[in-house]
Short mmCIF file of C-alpha atoms and ligand atoms in Angstrom, two decimals:
data_model
loop_
_atom_site.label_atom_id
_atom_site.label_comp_id
_atom_site.label_asym_id
_atom_site.label_seq_id
_atom_site.Cartn_x
_atom_site.Cartn_y
_atom_site.Cartn_z
CA MET A 3 -16.87 -26.19 23.90
CA ASN A 4 -17.88 -22.60 22.70
CA VAL A 5 -15.46 -19.74 23.53
CA GLY A 6 -16.18 -16.25 23.33
CA ILE A 7 -12.88 -14.27 22.23
CA ILE A 8 -12.59 -10.61 22.62
CA GLY A 9 -10.36 -8.58 20.44
CA GLY A 10 -9.81 -9.41 16.75
CA GLY A 11 -6.01 -8.38 16.68
CA ILE A 12 -3.07 -11.11 15.71
CA MET A 13 -3.69 -12.55 19.51
CA GLY A 14 -7.53 -12.98 19.11
CA ILE A 15 -7.71 -14.16 15.51
CA SER A 16 -4.77 -16.67 15.95
CA LEU A 17 -6.32 -17.78 19.23
CA GLY A 18 -9.71 -18.42 17.43
CA TYR A 19 -7.97 -20.25 14.60
CA PHE A 20 -5.70 -22.63 17.11
CA LEU A 21 -9.04 -23.18 19.08
CA SER A 22 -10.89 -23.99 16.14
CA ARG A 23 -8.50 -25.98 14.65
CA GLN A 24 -8.88 -28.53 17.72
CA GLY A 25 -12.65 -28.59 17.64
CA ALA A 26 -13.84 -25.48 20.05
CA LYS A 27 -16.49 -23.29 18.66
CA VAL A 28 -15.48 -19.89 18.77
CA GLU A 29 -17.02 -16.44 18.55
CA ILE A 30 -14.84 -13.54 18.20
CA PHE A 31 -16.01 -9.96 18.92
CA GLU A 32 -13.78 -7.06 17.67
CA ALA A 33 -14.87 -3.30 18.36
CA SER A 34 -13.46 -1.66 15.15
CA PRO A 35 -14.84 -2.39 11.60
CA VAL A 36 -11.74 -4.24 10.53
CA LEU A 37 -9.52 -7.14 12.25
CA GLY A 38 -5.88 -6.57 12.89
CA GLY A 39 -5.66 -4.10 15.68
CA LEU A 40 -2.39 -2.46 15.86
CA ALA A 41 -1.28 -4.65 12.80
CA GLY A 42 -4.49 -3.49 10.91
CA PRO A 43 -4.80 -1.82 7.61
CA LEU A 44 -5.46 1.59 6.71
CA ILE A 45 -7.05 2.70 3.30
CA LEU A 46 -5.44 5.54 1.77
CA GLU A 47 -7.56 8.23 0.05
CA ASP A 48 -6.60 6.59 -3.31
CA GLY A 49 -8.07 3.31 -2.38
CA THR A 50 -4.96 1.75 -1.23
CA ALA A 51 -4.30 -0.47 1.78
CA VAL A 52 -1.22 0.04 3.49
CA ASP A 53 -0.26 -0.70 7.43
CA ARG A 54 -1.36 1.72 9.84
CA PHE A 55 1.88 0.98 11.54
CA TYR A 56 5.21 -0.52 9.83
CA HIS A 57 5.34 -4.41 10.28
CA ALA A 58 8.13 -6.47 9.12
CA ILE A 59 8.15 -10.13 9.28
CA LEU A 60 11.83 -11.28 9.65
CA SER A 61 13.18 -14.58 7.72
CA SER A 62 13.48 -16.12 11.33
CA ASP A 63 9.84 -16.08 12.07
CA SER A 64 9.44 -19.55 11.99
CA HIS A 65 6.05 -19.73 13.61
CA LEU A 66 4.54 -17.19 11.30
CA ARG A 67 6.36 -19.15 8.19
CA GLU A 68 4.71 -22.43 9.34
CA LEU A 69 1.34 -20.98 9.71
CA ALA A 70 1.55 -19.21 6.47
CA THR A 71 1.95 -22.74 5.05
CA GLU A 72 -0.61 -24.39 6.92
CA LEU A 73 -2.89 -21.38 5.89
CA GLY A 74 -1.88 -21.93 1.98
CA ILE A 75 -0.49 -18.08 1.81
CA ALA A 76 3.10 -18.77 2.01
CA ASP A 77 3.46 -17.97 -1.94
CA GLN A 78 2.24 -14.35 -0.55
CA LEU A 79 5.53 -13.81 1.63
CA ARG A 80 8.22 -11.77 0.16
CA PHE A 81 11.75 -11.21 1.83
CA ARG A 82 14.36 -8.86 0.66
CA GLU A 83 17.83 -7.82 1.58
CA THR A 84 17.55 -4.67 4.04
CA ARG A 85 19.98 -2.05 5.26
CA MET A 86 20.26 -0.66 8.77
CA GLY A 87 21.89 2.87 9.36
CA PHE A 88 22.31 5.07 12.20
CA TYR A 89 21.81 9.09 11.89
CA TYR A 90 24.76 10.52 14.08
CA GLN A 91 25.84 14.12 14.35
CA GLY A 92 23.99 15.14 11.34
CA LYS A 93 24.98 12.37 8.70
CA ILE A 94 23.81 8.87 7.87
CA HIS A 95 26.15 5.87 8.52
CA SER A 96 25.35 2.60 7.20
CA MET A 97 25.80 -0.31 9.53
CA ASN A 98 25.60 -3.53 7.50
CA ASN A 99 28.63 -5.31 7.20
CA VAL A 100 32.01 -5.67 9.01
CA VAL A 101 33.83 -2.92 7.01
CA GLU A 102 31.23 -0.20 7.77
CA PHE A 103 31.18 -1.27 11.58
CA LEU A 104 34.76 -0.79 11.50
CA ARG A 105 34.63 2.64 9.94
CA PHE A 106 31.63 3.86 12.34
CA PRO A 107 33.05 7.25 13.34
CA PRO A 108 31.64 7.77 16.71
CA LEU A 109 33.61 4.97 18.22
CA GLY A 110 37.38 4.03 18.42
CA TRP A 111 38.90 0.56 17.75
CA ILE A 112 38.46 -0.51 21.22
CA ASP A 113 34.82 0.64 21.34
CA ARG A 114 34.25 -1.08 18.21
CA PHE A 115 35.26 -4.30 19.02
CA ARG A 116 33.31 -4.18 22.33
CA LEU A 117 30.03 -3.23 20.79
CA GLY A 118 30.83 -6.32 18.25
CA LEU A 119 31.27 -8.46 21.47
CA THR A 120 28.09 -7.00 23.32
CA VAL A 121 25.95 -8.37 20.22
CA LEU A 122 28.00 -11.68 20.25
CA TYR A 123 27.77 -12.11 23.90
CA ALA A 124 24.03 -11.83 23.53
CA GLN A 125 23.50 -14.57 21.59
CA PHE A 126 25.04 -16.98 24.08
CA VAL A 127 23.10 -15.91 26.94
CA ARG A 128 20.68 -18.88 27.51
CA ASP A 129 19.42 -17.87 30.90
CA TRP A 130 17.49 -14.70 30.49
CA HIS A 131 16.73 -14.78 34.51
CA SER A 132 20.15 -13.69 35.02
CA LEU A 133 19.58 -10.31 33.47
CA GLU A 134 16.26 -9.73 35.16
CA SER A 135 18.02 -8.02 38.27
CA VAL A 136 20.43 -6.04 36.23
CA SER A 137 19.79 -2.65 34.74
CA VAL A 138 20.35 -2.29 30.93
CA GLU A 139 22.55 0.77 31.55
CA LYS A 140 24.77 -1.58 33.93
CA TRP A 141 24.68 -4.21 31.49
CA LEU A 142 25.84 -2.13 28.51
CA LEU A 143 28.26 -0.19 30.27
CA ARG A 144 29.96 -3.22 31.24
CA LEU A 145 29.80 -4.64 28.00
CA SER A 146 30.32 -2.08 25.44
CA GLY A 147 32.14 0.58 27.48
CA ARG A 148 31.19 4.10 28.50
CA ARG A 149 31.79 5.88 24.95
CA THR A 150 29.58 3.60 23.12
CA PHE A 151 27.17 3.74 25.89
CA GLU A 152 26.94 7.48 25.76
CA ASN A 153 27.26 7.76 21.97
CA ILE A 154 24.80 4.99 21.11
CA TRP A 155 23.04 3.11 23.57
CA ARG A 156 22.08 6.03 25.78
CA PRO A 157 20.33 8.28 23.03
CA MET A 158 18.70 5.12 21.57
CA LEU A 159 17.31 4.13 24.83
CA ARG A 160 16.16 7.58 25.59
CA ALA A 161 14.34 7.56 22.43
CA LYS A 162 12.56 4.31 22.78
CA PHE A 163 11.47 4.97 26.37
CA ASP A 164 10.69 8.68 25.80
CA GLY A 165 13.26 9.79 28.51
CA GLY A 166 13.79 7.48 31.71
CA PHE A 167 15.18 4.05 31.39
CA GLU A 168 16.41 3.43 34.84
CA ASN A 169 14.25 0.73 35.83
CA THR A 170 14.59 -1.17 32.46
CA PRO A 171 16.06 -4.65 32.91
CA ALA A 172 19.12 -5.90 30.50
CA THR A 173 16.55 -8.49 28.91
CA TYR A 174 15.41 -5.78 27.11
CA ILE A 175 18.15 -4.87 25.11
CA TRP A 176 19.22 -8.63 25.04
CA SER A 177 15.88 -9.69 23.06
CA ARG A 178 16.35 -6.89 20.57
CA LEU A 179 19.94 -7.98 19.98
CA VAL A 180 18.92 -11.42 19.42
CA ARG A 181 16.14 -10.85 17.26
CA MET A 182 18.40 -8.43 15.41
CA LYS A 183 21.08 -11.10 14.80
CA SER A 184 18.47 -13.75 14.08
CA THR A 185 17.68 -11.98 10.57
CA ARG A 186 21.14 -12.21 9.43
CA GLY A 187 22.22 -15.39 7.71
CA GLY A 188 25.29 -16.76 6.32
CA ALA A 189 28.69 -15.60 6.32
CA SER A 190 27.90 -12.36 4.67
CA GLN A 191 25.30 -11.55 7.43
CA LYS A 192 23.14 -9.94 5.29
CA GLU A 193 19.88 -8.95 6.91
CA GLU A 194 16.44 -10.04 5.42
CA SER A 195 13.14 -8.50 6.17
CA GLY A 196 9.87 -9.38 4.55
CA HIS A 197 5.86 -9.01 4.70
CA LEU A 198 2.80 -10.59 3.16
CA ILE A 199 1.33 -9.28 -0.07
CA GLY A 200 -1.22 -7.14 1.77
CA GLY A 201 0.24 -6.78 5.24
CA TYR A 202 -0.85 -8.81 8.13
CA ALA A 203 -4.46 -8.54 6.83
CA THR A 204 -3.61 -11.28 4.50
CA LEU A 205 -2.90 -13.59 7.22
CA MET A 206 -5.85 -12.25 9.39
CA LYS A 207 -8.23 -12.97 6.43
CA ALA A 208 -7.03 -16.71 5.96
CA MET A 209 -7.17 -17.54 9.47
CA ALA A 210 -10.73 -15.81 9.78
CA GLU A 211 -11.82 -18.19 6.53
CA LYS A 212 -10.68 -21.20 8.56
CA ILE A 213 -12.72 -20.19 11.88
CA GLU A 214 -15.76 -19.57 9.77
CA ALA A 215 -15.24 -22.67 7.84
CA ALA A 216 -15.11 -24.66 11.23
CA GLY A 217 -18.67 -23.02 12.45
CA GLY A 218 -16.89 -20.23 14.20
CA LYS A 219 -18.27 -16.41 14.09
CA ILE A 220 -16.56 -12.94 13.82
CA HIS A 221 -18.45 -9.80 14.72
CA LEU A 222 -17.03 -6.83 13.62
CA ARG A 223 -18.01 -3.34 14.95
CA THR A 224 -19.33 -5.14 18.23
CA PRO A 225 -17.46 -3.58 21.22
CA VAL A 226 -18.03 -5.63 24.43
CA GLN A 227 -19.09 -3.66 27.55
CA GLU A 228 -18.37 -6.46 30.20
CA VAL A 229 -17.46 -10.10 30.83
CA VAL A 230 -20.31 -11.35 32.70
CA ILE A 231 -19.25 -12.83 35.94
CA GLU A 232 -21.49 -14.97 38.46
CA GLN A 233 -20.45 -16.66 41.43
CA GLY A 234 -16.74 -16.42 40.42
CA ARG A 235 -17.27 -17.98 37.33
CA ALA A 236 -17.50 -16.37 33.76
CA ARG A 237 -20.91 -16.86 32.30
CA GLY A 238 -20.70 -14.92 29.03
CA ILE A 239 -20.12 -11.28 27.65
CA ARG A 240 -22.52 -8.30 27.51
CA ILE A 241 -22.83 -6.15 24.14
CA GLY A 242 -25.16 -3.37 24.98
CA GLN A 243 -27.95 -4.77 26.79
CA GLU A 244 -27.64 -8.17 25.48
CA VAL A 245 -25.65 -11.17 27.16
CA ARG A 246 -24.10 -13.78 25.21
CA GLN A 247 -23.13 -17.32 27.01
CA PHE A 248 -20.20 -19.17 26.61
CA SER A 249 -18.56 -21.80 28.45
CA SER A 250 -15.34 -19.95 28.11
CA VAL A 251 -14.33 -16.47 27.64
CA VAL A 252 -10.83 -15.30 26.59
CA VAL A 253 -9.99 -11.82 26.58
CA THR A 254 -6.76 -10.64 24.35
CA MET A 255 -6.47 -6.69 24.89
CA GLN A 256 -3.86 -4.87 27.17
CA ALA A 257 -4.30 -5.47 31.17
CA PRO A 258 -5.84 -2.04 31.76
CA VAL A 259 -8.59 -2.55 29.18
CA PHE A 260 -9.16 -6.07 30.40
CA ARG A 261 -9.41 -4.49 33.87
CA ARG A 262 -12.30 -2.38 32.66
CA LEU A 263 -14.18 -5.42 31.48
CA ILE A 264 -14.46 -6.89 34.74
CA PRO A 265 -15.84 -4.82 37.37
CA SER A 266 -17.32 -7.93 39.05
CA ALA A 267 -13.85 -9.67 39.32
CA PRO A 268 -12.01 -9.64 42.69
CA GLN A 269 -10.86 -6.13 43.63
CA GLU A 270 -7.44 -7.30 44.55
CA TYR A 271 -7.14 -8.90 40.97
CA GLN A 272 -8.25 -5.57 39.21
CA ASP A 273 -5.48 -3.57 41.20
CA TYR A 274 -2.79 -6.02 40.14
CA LEU A 275 -3.78 -5.73 36.37
CA SER A 276 -3.50 -1.92 36.70
CA LYS A 277 0.23 -2.21 37.61
CA THR A 278 1.21 -3.00 34.31
CA GLU A 279 2.25 0.04 32.24
CA TYR A 280 2.59 0.44 28.45
CA LEU A 281 4.68 2.63 26.25
CA GLY A 282 2.31 4.60 23.73
CA ILE A 283 2.99 5.72 20.19
CA VAL A 284 2.62 8.86 17.95
CA CYS A 285 3.41 7.52 14.69
CA PRO A 286 3.48 9.73 11.50
CA LEU A 287 3.25 7.90 8.26
CA LEU A 288 4.42 9.66 5.19
CA VAL A 289 3.53 8.42 1.89
CA LEU A 290 5.71 9.63 -0.60
CA ASP A 291 6.32 9.72 -4.36
CA ARG A 292 9.88 8.36 -4.18
CA PRO A 293 12.14 6.94 -1.73
CA LEU A 294 13.87 9.02 1.20
CA THR A 295 16.50 6.76 2.53
CA GLY A 296 16.64 3.53 1.08
CA TYR A 297 17.30 2.12 4.58
CA TRP A 298 14.79 0.00 6.18
CA THR A 299 15.49 1.33 9.73
CA LEU A 300 17.63 4.46 10.60
CA ASN A 301 18.24 4.59 14.02
CA ILE A 302 18.64 8.18 15.31
CA THR A 303 21.35 8.96 17.85
CA ASP A 304 20.63 12.52 18.13
CA GLU A 305 18.29 13.66 21.14
CA SER A 306 17.40 16.97 19.39
CA ILE A 307 15.21 14.83 16.98
CA PRO A 308 11.99 14.00 18.45
CA PHE A 309 11.35 10.85 16.66
CA THR A 310 12.66 7.43 17.53
CA GLY A 311 13.69 6.34 14.05
CA VAL A 312 12.83 6.52 10.20
CA ILE A 313 11.15 3.52 9.13
CA GLU A 314 10.95 3.01 5.30
CA THR A 315 8.98 -0.06 4.91
CA THR A 316 9.19 0.02 1.04
CA ALA A 317 12.97 -0.81 1.51
CA TYR A 318 11.45 -4.29 1.73
CA ILE A 319 7.69 -3.97 0.02
CA ASP A 320 8.02 -3.32 -3.27
CA PRO A 321 6.18 -0.30 -3.93
CA LYS A 322 4.15 -1.96 -6.69
CA TYR A 323 2.28 -3.84 -3.89
CA VAL A 324 1.24 -0.45 -2.14
CA GLY A 325 0.04 1.48 -5.13
CA GLY A 326 3.31 2.84 -6.33
CA HIS A 327 3.80 4.72 -3.11
CA HIS A 328 6.90 5.09 -0.54
CA LEU A 329 6.11 4.50 2.94
CA VAL A 330 8.23 6.20 5.65
CA TYR A 331 6.96 6.07 9.33
CA LEU A 332 8.41 8.41 11.85
CA PRO A 333 7.45 6.94 15.26
CA LYS A 334 7.79 8.45 18.74
CA TYR A 335 7.18 6.04 21.65
CA THR A 336 5.47 7.77 24.37
CA ALA A 337 5.88 7.03 28.30
CA PRO A 338 2.72 6.94 30.17
CA GLY A 339 1.26 10.59 30.39
CA SER A 340 3.98 11.72 27.97
CA ARG A 341 2.97 15.35 26.35
CA TRP A 342 3.55 14.06 22.99
CA GLN A 343 0.20 12.15 23.22
CA GLN A 344 -1.49 15.58 23.86
CA MET A 345 -0.15 17.52 21.04
CA SER A 346 -2.37 18.42 18.17
CA ASP A 347 -1.80 16.91 14.78
CA ASP A 348 -0.97 20.22 13.44
CA GLU A 349 1.96 20.75 16.06
CA ILE A 350 3.08 17.21 15.29
CA ARG A 351 3.04 17.72 11.63
CA ALA A 352 4.92 21.10 11.81
CA ILE A 353 7.73 19.85 14.50
CA TRP A 354 8.20 16.45 12.49
CA LEU A 355 8.62 18.11 9.13
CA GLU A 356 11.11 20.93 10.85
CA ASN A 357 13.22 17.89 11.90
CA LEU A 358 12.96 16.17 8.59
CA ARG A 359 14.34 19.15 6.77
CA LYS A 360 17.11 19.29 9.48
CA MET A 361 18.12 15.60 8.67
CA PHE A 362 17.52 15.67 5.11
CA PRO A 363 18.39 19.28 3.69
CA ASP A 364 17.23 17.81 -0.05
CA PHE A 365 13.83 16.62 1.43
CA ASP A 366 11.21 18.15 -1.24
CA GLU A 367 7.82 18.52 0.60
CA ARG A 368 6.14 18.30 -2.69
CA SER A 369 6.97 14.62 -2.78
CA ILE A 370 4.34 14.27 0.07
CA ARG A 371 1.07 12.27 -1.26
CA TYR A 372 -0.18 12.07 2.24
CA PHE A 373 0.75 12.86 5.83
CA LEU A 374 -1.13 10.64 8.20
CA ILE A 375 -0.63 10.65 12.16
CA HIS A 376 -1.85 7.71 14.28
CA ARG A 377 -1.55 7.10 17.99
CA GLU A 378 -2.15 4.64 20.49
CA ARG A 379 -1.82 4.56 24.09
CA TYR A 380 -1.07 0.89 24.87
CA VAL A 381 1.40 -0.67 22.66
CA GLU A 382 4.24 -2.15 24.45
CA PRO A 383 4.10 -3.38 27.86
CA LEU A 384 7.04 -1.94 30.24
CA HIS A 385 8.75 -4.50 32.30
CA LEU A 386 10.55 -3.26 35.06
CA LEU A 387 13.68 -4.63 37.05
CA ASN A 388 12.61 -7.72 38.86
CA SER A 389 8.93 -7.62 38.40
CA THR A 390 8.12 -10.77 36.78
CA ASP A 391 5.70 -11.48 39.36
CA LEU A 392 3.62 -8.57 37.72
CA ILE A 393 3.19 -10.46 34.47
CA PRO A 394 -0.46 -11.68 34.55
CA SER A 395 -1.14 -15.62 33.95
CA VAL A 396 -3.48 -16.89 31.20
CA GLU A 397 -5.48 -18.40 34.13
CA THR A 398 -7.26 -15.77 36.08
CA PRO A 399 -8.80 -16.15 39.46
CA VAL A 400 -12.32 -15.92 37.54
CA GLU A 401 -13.13 -19.55 36.65
CA ASN A 402 -13.58 -19.95 33.07
CA LEU A 403 -12.19 -16.60 32.14
CA TYR A 404 -8.68 -16.35 30.62
CA LEU A 405 -6.64 -13.52 29.34
CA ALA A 406 -3.97 -13.94 26.34
CA THR A 407 -2.39 -10.73 26.10
CA THR A 408 1.01 -9.11 25.00
CA ALA A 409 2.18 -8.44 28.67
CA GLN A 410 2.83 -12.07 29.05
CA ILE A 411 5.14 -12.22 26.35
CA TYR A 412 8.56 -11.98 28.00
CA PRO A 413 11.25 -11.35 27.58
CA ALA A 414 10.61 -11.97 24.06
CA LEU A 415 9.73 -8.84 22.23
CA THR A 416 5.74 -8.27 20.87
CA ASN A 417 5.33 -8.96 17.21
CA GLY A 418 3.40 -10.98 14.89
CA GLU A 419 5.78 -14.13 15.65
CA SER A 420 5.73 -14.03 19.29
CA VAL A 421 2.11 -13.00 19.57
CA SER A 422 0.64 -15.88 17.34
CA ARG A 423 3.00 -18.29 19.07
CA HIS A 424 1.27 -17.24 22.40
CA ALA A 425 -1.83 -17.11 21.10
CA SER A 426 -1.19 -21.29 20.20
CA GLN A 427 0.06 -21.78 23.57
CA ALA A 428 -2.87 -20.14 25.52
CA ALA A 429 -5.16 -21.87 23.40
CA GLN A 430 -3.81 -25.29 24.79
CA ILE A 431 -4.35 -23.80 28.51
CA VAL A 432 -7.99 -22.69 27.16
CA LEU A 433 -8.55 -26.20 26.11
CA GLY A 434 -7.14 -27.53 29.49
CA ALA A 435 -4.92 -29.71 27.45
CA SER A 436 -1.41 -30.67 28.76
CA LEU A 437 1.28 -29.01 26.51
CA SER A 438 2.87 -31.31 23.88
CA PRO A 439 6.65 -31.17 23.69
CA ALA A 440 6.01 -29.62 20.21
CA LEU A 441 4.18 -27.05 21.71
CA GLU A 442 6.92 -26.47 24.70
CA PRO A 443 6.62 -22.75 25.29
CA ALA A 444 9.11 -20.27 23.67
CA VAL A 445 7.99 -17.64 25.31
CA THR A 446 6.84 -16.77 28.93
CA VAL A 447 3.13 -17.99 29.61
CA GLY A 448 2.29 -16.49 33.03
CA ARG A 449 5.12 -17.04 35.29
CA VAL A 450 6.10 -20.54 34.39
CA ALA A 451 7.94 -21.12 31.35
CA PRO A 452 11.46 -20.82 30.01
CA ALA A 453 12.35 -18.54 27.34
CA ASN A 454 14.33 -19.80 24.20
CA SER A 455 15.93 -16.98 22.32
CA ALA A 456 15.31 -18.51 19.14
CA ALA A 457 12.00 -17.52 19.32
CA LEU A 458 12.47 -13.89 19.95
C1 FAD B 505 4.61 1.13 15.66
C2 FAD B 505 4.56 -0.91 15.76
C3 FAD B 505 5.37 -1.45 14.96
C4 FAD B 505 5.29 -2.48 14.97
N1 FAD B 505 6.38 -3.18 14.44
C5 FAD B 505 6.05 -4.54 14.19
C6 FAD B 505 6.86 -5.37 13.38
O1 FAD B 505 7.73 -4.65 12.64
N2 FAD B 505 6.49 -6.72 13.19
C7 FAD B 505 5.69 -7.24 14.07
O2 FAD B 505 5.59 -8.49 13.75
N3 FAD B 505 4.91 -6.61 14.71
C8 FAD B 505 5.03 -5.25 15.14
N4 FAD B 505 4.46 -4.73 16.09
C9 FAD B 505 3.83 -5.25 17.05
C10 FAD B 505 2.26 -6.03 16.70
O3 FAD B 505 1.54 -5.02 16.03
C11 FAD B 505 1.48 -6.12 17.93
O4 FAD B 505 2.40 -6.95 18.81
C12 FAD B 505 0.28 -7.15 17.75
O5 FAD B 505 -0.45 -6.57 16.80
C13 FAD B 505 -0.63 -7.39 18.81
O6 FAD B 505 -1.75 -7.64 18.66
P1 FAD B 505 -2.95 -8.10 20.05
O7 FAD B 505 -3.88 -8.71 18.98
O8 FAD B 505 -2.21 -8.47 20.91
O9 FAD B 505 -3.34 -6.34 20.35
P2 FAD B 505 -4.08 -5.45 19.58
O10 FAD B 505 -3.52 -5.42 18.08
O11 FAD B 505 -3.99 -4.25 20.24
O12 FAD B 505 -5.83 -5.93 19.38
C14 FAD B 505 -6.51 -5.86 20.53
C15 FAD B 505 -8.01 -5.52 19.81
O13 FAD B 505 -8.98 -5.76 20.62
C16 FAD B 505 -10.04 -4.69 20.12
N5 FAD B 505 -10.61 -4.32 21.19
C17 FAD B 505 -10.54 -3.24 22.44
N6 FAD B 505 -11.47 -3.21 23.30
C18 FAD B 505 -12.35 -4.07 22.67
C19 FAD B 505 -13.63 -4.46 23.05
N7 FAD B 505 -14.17 -3.75 24.32
N8 FAD B 505 -14.64 -5.13 22.77
C20 FAD B 505 -13.96 -5.74 21.61
N9 FAD B 505 -12.74 -5.65 21.06
C21 FAD B 505 -11.98 -4.58 21.67
C22 FAD B 505 -9.11 -3.82 19.32
O14 FAD B 505 -10.03 -3.05 18.54
C23 FAD B 505 -8.06 -4.50 18.77
O15 FAD B 505 -8.35 -4.90 17.57
C24 FAD B 505 4.46 -3.33 15.96
C25 FAD B 505 3.43 -2.51 16.39
C26 FAD B 505 3.59 -1.31 16.70
C27 FAD B 505 2.44 -0.33 17.45
#
């Protein structure tokens, strides 16, 4: 079996690794000069490699930890206790233990109790299907109450969804609460986050080496123009004028990008794929000479601040691994057609700095070594109320053509853990093998499998 895989992000490389581990010959085609996609590295002017977007591995990411052990890179994993806070009415409030939680000023005693109950309740929900038809607003109002919703949840949801979240099901917040809680261990409920030294690039490199050792090939700077389809079957892929033949083709990009590659697929299927929408992102990275907050995540519950949060990855990455720099990401998630995606870098920079000064009056701009702005149009698939029928399956109507994409990961959140796990399940489908109990899907593959909250 020889398989052509399009896309060299976590999905494509993991898929290549799992397929070649089971004897398939794979060739991976990646448009850009480096592997990694959204999780890829960025080389600063001083030569230091850092993550283009922030990427944490959680201590509960069992699939990734096992994979790292299997690849012989587990000794490159580093975890640290991290802190989370809220920016509310001009002040930072730490939210890391029961005492801080009980002191949290925007909420009264009953509200705090109900907020705690919401987090706890989410851990006991096993059948996410029951949340699929309930709006996130209705669910949170019922569990947390009006005041908590208005003070905490609404601003956070507005920031995440760039405005409207009316059609968002409760599964969204449920997955988040379960994942957040999964990092907190023991009686202290301390949170641990981590990374691989060198970022996800280290994982990519280790998998790429195994793929090549098994006879597979990885082609960088090789954008694929089309999946060649004849008489309802995928025959290969087209790169420029050249056609390469494969017995199976797997596409790992987002649904709208996939659609552009298959002009000869049935029109109905193309229309179906175009119904999946995505959040995008505008994400400035500030490379500083000193820490900014010391918090891994600062949630912002102030709607006048344009960015969604302040993410300081050097709260868990020792700066010695990133050239002695301190890395602060200031993401703004964007809805389809958002005005933020149209703004120039200069405009973004001016607005972001103005708001940073507002949040941190002592912030010294001389601490900025680099200010870099990255954008992506398709980052997180948007799942709307009662729309699981819009989740495309791994199998497509075209014979020998498969799709392994983040939109299939639901209700789990999309991250290295769930993407690589999904790739291992998609590899089984491509190989036509029946799933062994050990590979029982923990995330939804197409429309068939139940979710297991432990994997979120
Ligand atoms: C801001 C942000 C924060 C995140 N935080 C975390 C986190 O803390 N922890 C975590 O684990 N995950 C995190 N993630 C999620 C993680 O990055 C993604 O889920 C994962 O990288 C998706 O991988 P993928 O392979 O599915 O897609 P992609 O990374 O998008 O890969 C698709 C690849 O296909 C290539 N491609 C596109 N078109 C073509 C073509 N025509 N021919 C050939 N190649 C093509 C692209 O160049 C790309 O490399 C974050 C993501 C973002 C954006």
